[in-house]
Amino acid sequence: TLQHIFKQIFKASLELQEDDHRKALLVSRKKQADDTVVEINGERVGDGQQRLIAGPCSVESYEQVDAVAAALKNQGVKFLRGGAFKPRTSPYDFQGLGEEGLKILRDVADKHGLAVISEIVNPGDIPMAVNYVDVIQIGARNMQNFELLKAAGSVDTPVLLKRGLSATIEEFMNAAEYILSKGNKNVMLCERGIRTYEKATRNTLDISAVPILKQETHLPVFVDVTHSTGRRDLLLPTAKAALAIGADGVMAEVHPDPAVALSDSAQQMDIDEFNDFMAKLEESGLYKSQKKVVKG
Amino acid sequence: TLQHIFKQIFKASLELQEDDHRKALLVSRKKQADDTVVEINGERVGDGQQRLIAGPCSVESYEQVDAVAAALKNQGVKFLRGGAFKPRTSPYDFQGLGEEGLKILRDVADKHGLAVISEIVNPGDIPMAVNYVDVIQIGARNMQNFELLKAAGSVDTPVLLKRGLSATIEEFMNAAEYILSKGNKNVMLCERGIRTYEKATRNTLDISAVPILKQETHLPVFVDVTHSTGRRDLLLPTAKAALAIGADGVMAEVHPDPAVALSDSAQQMDIDEFNDFMAKLEESGLYKSQKKVVKG
Amino acid sequence: TLQHIFKQIFKASLELQEDDHRKALLVSRKKQADDTVVEINGERVGDGQQRLIAGPCSVESYEQVDAVAAALKNQGVKFLRGGAFKPRTSPYDFQGLGEEGLKILRDVADKHGLAVISEIVNPGDIPMAVNYVDVIQIGARNMQNFELLKAAGSVDTPVLLKRGLSATIEEFMNAAEYILSKGNKNVMLCERGIRTYEKATRNTLDISAVPILKQETHLPVFVDVTHSTGRRDLLLPTAKAALAIGADGVMAEVHPDPAVALSDSAQQMDIDEFNDFMAKLEESGLYKSQKKVVKG
Amino acid sequence: TLQHIFKQIFKASLELQEDDHRKALLVSRKKQADDTVVEINGERVGDGQQRLIAGPCSVESYEQVDAVAAALKNQGVKFLRGGAFKPRTSPYDFQGLGEEGLKILRDVADKHGLAVISEIVNPGDIPMAVNYVDVIQIGARNMQNFELLKAAGSVDTPVLLKRGLSATIEEFMNAAEYILSKGNKNVMLCERGIRTYEKATRNTLDISAVPILKQETHLPVFVDVTHSTGRRDLLLPTAKAALAIGADGVMAEVHPDPAVALSDSAQQMDIDEFNDFMAKLEESGLYKSQKKVVKG
């Protein structure tokens, strides 16, 4: 039992040590009072100006991405998203174009002067991906794929981390901590709805998570209105709520022809709907357009 | 088996009949395209102007209610809430002052020119209650207390129906239908958070329910920011989100001295906090004050 | 602020008092170490022998109930359930036969020597109901209808209290406490599934609630296999699990012709299926039949 | 719009193709009517005899694992589990001994004639891991780490796939399909509780999932009683329920000195408790011991 006592002392000191670590989580406002501002391709996120991220669910072709990118540029939106590696429930669903998809995103973004955000799913792909993307997205299903988090923490490329399907806010912050603890400070969080019993929406947008995350951490916080609601008709009202509650930005899906999209066809906007969405956001007074006004 | 066939025909016709009823739910926009505007004590709810309902969780004394009512009047808020019948988890928690509490609310409201909203929990109390209150509140725990809904449907007094702890939006609309089907058209809905696994907030505010309810029904929709979050620090940001997403109003709890409140002490604002809350809502541009400006 | 201090002292003493109450909840094993055994019509529930409650979802006619009751008697099952007051999501669904339904249950039960269990939904109906039923059921939607709980606590008739749609175990115990605190000690609990995101079953049977309730309280605990699963094919396996984990009994729905049932048609067993269910439960060794063996 | 029509035809045919795939999911009973029996180190799982998997949460030392393994052997339990790669919520919690932990497990298992089950978290580690383990465990947090599933599908080593924190049964089956679709047919499923609002248990054991998975798939199904409940006092009752409902086996955690365990200290059994657990399972008649009786 002496051995037992020593073990307990060892364990207690271990816990004490862990407790110290926790008090000083790198993501915490207690550790850093000032907001983290992430620089992406010359743009700044988290500096008080609210931003939009838009693009198709999946990269399908150069033409498809190019059409969306032109619409983004036209609206003053700087961040182009698109999925090249798609984590799909069924192995028989479209799994994405892979590295070829990343190349398309890069080429199109360069043409229009946009930044590229794309999801990476395999820790081993991170070194390849940073050649193409400006922001590594880590998706909801991989929020606790700790090997992927560690790999993303080992590079400098900014990371957009989405909340897990049913992650608590505390687990979400700890997942971000995995990335920061490996040295990468350029982390942005994204609320994207949580799984509840309610089936009127795909997930339940946990809007309160935004002010909580802004209080508890110094990281920029986005709201993905597409995956949280799963309904095209709710994109505009939830985007307004997100901006009103203090999110640093909103993410939404846009596709030139949603009816034939290889994934998420029911919830993406087409270009006209996107233009209308942007116009109404501006009208509401909640979003300040970054369109350059061309003078005559 | 001939008997069986007849039964099936009977059942099929019953179902058909029910289906017809459902298509024409009285709460549905399909049945009534125009917004329902509820008149309460000379004020209108649901006409496009966004309103506030405020007051203490429980009625404790005349002085307590009077202090809050004066603050409401000062801010141009017209709707005074307060609980006289308290549905509490434990039988040993404070159960409310009952009819005496309703009298206090009425007296104070008359003094300040406010309307009274208070929860009723027993179908047998409805006839008594309508002598005191301008709006009958039916609380979350009683959303599917169908006998209470029927009793509230049998009077003319407006009803504020709160969403159940884990009610679906469809169940919520059907609960409202119980009231309308008995003849009372003056129904207002109130989203107040749903029960999820997340424990950072008391409930999870389902902000998307607001635009869904506004689309599916013609009834006014409120958001109770106090019970959905259970956190004083989240009242202002969630109120902004509620107004931005199109709620007809916001409900919040105010108590002259929350630290000694007999219920919900952790989540009520004191008078100073309430004044600050109102000032910041107006500043945000999302709320139009109804304060009368006194000119010199 | 002296007043404030006095209020705090008052509140603190109130809390202390409540805390004492809680430590000694009447439902708690700490208050009563021995199992409560409820006597119903000469039968005992909670004495270690596991019992079955069966019958149709809704009472539809004398013939329907009589057919089920004969099958119960044949299988040695002593407890006949049937709904006369039906809490239905839609006001246009079948609402039950009311008092007429209770009369049918009583007449049929007397004919076959069975005990009657039926749900009551209005506090005002309790005095009438005790003339017909041996056990008052309080349904899931009314678990926190505290006026109904108090009314049921004011009579001697045993009460079967079902867990709310998304009630915590603690809330469930407090709901039972409402009944005991009014003087009625004959309370039985019934786990009937909780609301989760999973849609393969109607609710998610929380099987762990059974040993927790047996540990924390001295009350008999049943499992409603019909409403927890909503699937006829899961009644037998979940009944086995319930008996194996230590439930005092199982509740299941039986209807002579489920296809034409006015409610829950998809989940009730017909008489043949019920006989098969009973035979397989006995075969499993988990259930001891109470059939009387007729000797030649 | 001709192009649009062609795209729609293309998409429709794609969907049709996917639908065919789905009808014939490799995991489905429709594809294979007979139960899959997985052979592990000379033992068979899924052949009707119910088995136990036991061992410490984390591998901490040779002595610790050896003590548990001796207890397992003594009880006739053939499957030794232990975590070498630990997916922990916080990056500052103990992350496991890694490959060194796998070596310890292999050495101890060989000494006692047991099979080794251990979780792998990085797709890149699979080729290394198969040198040490008899069964690759894929944990709840990685159930939709599709890259890991594909890697595990590319080897022959049996896989124990745990249900995700809030995965639907359908998602669970599709995750298993990822493994089978890559060629590895030796897959076992493990229900381990789902995330709900209830906090009396760590997770809510979804016991109904067992008969559903047995009906829908031909794969063996285990129940992890430790992680589903998170409470030592519920291990025995839930194990009984799991065996009664038809699980192919039960998984439970055992540690020589739980109080000093580096993870999950509150829910692991010590050796005495484990012996008692085994004795009571046998007494219940629900578990057939595989202890070899030594004759005199």
PDB file of N, CA and C in Angstrom, chain A residues 1-17, chain D residues 60 255 257-262 265:
ATOM      1  N   THR A   1       0.835  -1.222   0.000  1.00  0.00           N
ATOM      2  CA  THR A   1       0.000   0.000   0.000  1.00  0.00           C
ATOM      3  C   THR A   1       0.866   1.268   0.000  1.00  0.00           C
ATOM      4  N   LEU A   2       2.146   1.127   0.373  1.00  0.00           N
ATOM      5  CA  LEU A   2       3.030   2.274   0.257  1.00  0.00           C
ATOM      6  C   LEU A   2       3.143   2.645  -1.225  1.00  0.00           C
ATOM      7  N   GLN A   3       3.270   1.580  -2.035  1.00  0.00           N
ATOM      8  CA  GLN A   3       3.331   1.784  -3.485  1.00  0.00           C
ATOM      9  C   GLN A   3       2.074   2.518  -3.973  1.00  0.00           C
ATOM     10  N   HIS A   4       0.949   2.096  -3.412  1.00  0.00           N
ATOM     11  CA  HIS A   4      -0.329   2.720  -3.768  1.00  0.00           C
ATOM     12  C   HIS A   4      -0.319   4.210  -3.430  1.00  0.00           C
ATOM     13  N   ILE A   5       0.222   4.535  -2.260  1.00  0.00           N
ATOM     14  CA  ILE A   5       0.283   5.944  -1.848  1.00  0.00           C
ATOM     15  C   ILE A   5       1.171   6.746  -2.787  1.00  0.00           C
ATOM     16  N   PHE A   6       2.291   6.165  -3.160  1.00  0.00           N
ATOM     17  CA  PHE A   6       3.175   6.861  -4.099  1.00  0.00           C
ATOM     18  C   PHE A   6       2.475   7.105  -5.433  1.00  0.00           C
ATOM     19  N   LYS A   7       1.759   6.065  -5.875  1.00  0.00           N
ATOM     20  CA  LYS A   7       1.033   6.221  -7.133  1.00  0.00           C
ATOM     21  C   LYS A   7       0.028   7.355  -7.036  1.00  0.00           C
ATOM     22  N   GLN A   8      -0.633   7.430  -5.881  1.00  0.00           N
ATOM     23  CA  GLN A   8      -1.629   8.490  -5.725  1.00  0.00           C
ATOM     24  C   GLN A   8      -0.990   9.869  -5.725  1.00  0.00           C
ATOM     25  N   ILE A   9       0.160   9.970  -5.079  1.00  0.00           N
ATOM     26  CA  ILE A   9       0.886  11.239  -5.087  1.00  0.00           C
ATOM     27  C   ILE A   9       1.287  11.592  -6.514  1.00  0.00           C
ATOM     28  N   PHE A  10       1.782  10.595  -7.228  1.00  0.00           N
ATOM     29  CA  PHE A  10       2.165  10.801  -8.617  1.00  0.00           C
ATOM     30  C   PHE A  10       0.979  11.298  -9.436  1.00  0.00           C
ATOM     31  N   LYS A  11      -0.160  10.632  -9.217  1.00  0.00           N
ATOM     32  CA  LYS A  11      -1.341  10.978  -9.990  1.00  0.00           C
ATOM     33  C   LYS A  11      -1.848  12.380  -9.625  1.00  0.00           C
ATOM     34  N   ALA A  12      -1.814  12.656  -8.328  1.00  0.00           N
ATOM     35  CA  ALA A  12      -2.278  13.972  -7.877  1.00  0.00           C
ATOM     36  C   ALA A  12      -1.424  15.082  -8.486  1.00  0.00           C
ATOM     37  N   SER A  13      -0.122  14.864  -8.520  1.00  0.00           N
ATOM     38  CA  SER A  13       0.755  15.897  -9.069  1.00  0.00           C
ATOM     39  C   SER A  13       0.551  16.026 -10.576  1.00  0.00           C
ATOM     40  N   LEU A  14       0.271  14.894 -11.213  1.00  0.00           N
ATOM     41  CA  LEU A  14      -0.040  14.913 -12.637  1.00  0.00           C
ATOM     42  C   LEU A  14      -1.276  15.766 -12.884  1.00  0.00           C
ATOM     43  N   GLU A  15      -2.300  15.536 -12.046  1.00  0.00           N
ATOM     44  CA  GLU A  15      -3.547  16.290 -12.198  1.00  0.00           C
ATOM     45  C   GLU A  15      -3.333  17.776 -11.960  1.00  0.00           C
ATOM     46  N   LEU A  16      -2.520  18.077 -10.960  1.00  0.00           N
ATOM     47  CA  LEU A  16      -2.217  19.464 -10.647  1.00  0.00           C
ATOM     48  C   LEU A  16      -1.584  20.135 -11.857  1.00  0.00           C
ATOM     49  N   GLN A  17      -0.661  19.416 -12.432  1.00  0.00           N
ATOM     50  CA  GLN A  17       0.051  19.904 -13.596  1.00  0.00           C
ATOM     51  C   GLN A  17      -0.928  20.151 -14.751  1.00  0.00           C
TER      52      GLN A  17
ATOM     53  N   GLU D  60      -0.425   1.125 -19.108  1.00  0.00           N
ATOM     54  CA  GLU D  60       0.467   2.003 -18.344  1.00  0.00           C
ATOM     55  C   GLU D  60       1.837   1.347 -18.105  1.00  0.00           C
ATOM     56  N   HIS D 255      -8.824  -2.727 -14.204  1.00  0.00           N
ATOM     57  CA  HIS D 255      -7.520  -2.122 -13.902  1.00  0.00           C
ATOM     58  C   HIS D 255      -7.104  -2.611 -12.514  1.00  0.00           C
ATOM     59  N   ASP D 257      -5.644  -1.168 -10.197  1.00  0.00           N
ATOM     60  CA  ASP D 257      -5.741  -0.141  -9.162  1.00  0.00           C
ATOM     61  C   ASP D 257      -6.390   1.110  -9.773  1.00  0.00           C
ATOM     62  N   PRO D 258      -7.714   1.048  -9.978  1.00  0.00           N
ATOM     63  CA  PRO D 258      -8.399   2.111 -10.726  1.00  0.00           C
ATOM     64  C   PRO D 258      -8.156   3.512 -10.163  1.00  0.00           C
ATOM     65  N   ALA D 259      -7.964   3.610  -8.850  1.00  0.00           N
ATOM     66  CA  ALA D 259      -7.826   4.933  -8.241  1.00  0.00           C
ATOM     67  C   ALA D 259      -6.642   5.711  -8.812  1.00  0.00           C
ATOM     68  N   VAL D 260      -5.635   5.002  -9.294  1.00  0.00           N
ATOM     69  CA  VAL D 260      -4.463   5.691  -9.833  1.00  0.00           C
ATOM     70  C   VAL D 260      -4.364   5.579 -11.355  1.00  0.00           C
ATOM     71  N   ALA D 261      -5.444   5.072 -11.977  1.00  0.00           N
ATOM     72  CA  ALA D 261      -5.407   4.931 -13.435  1.00  0.00           C
ATOM     73  C   ALA D 261      -5.184   6.291 -14.087  1.00  0.00           C
ATOM     74  N   LEU D 262      -4.464   6.291 -15.213  1.00  0.00           N
ATOM     75  CA  LEU D 262      -4.164   7.546 -15.903  1.00  0.00           C
ATOM     76  C   LEU D 262      -5.338   8.031 -16.742  1.00  0.00           C
ATOM     77  N   SER D 265     -10.550   6.669 -14.313  1.00  0.00           N
ATOM     78  CA  SER D 265     -10.394   5.999 -13.020  1.00  0.00           C
ATOM     79  C   SER D 265     -11.731   5.715 -12.345  1.00  0.00           C
TER      80      SER D 265
END
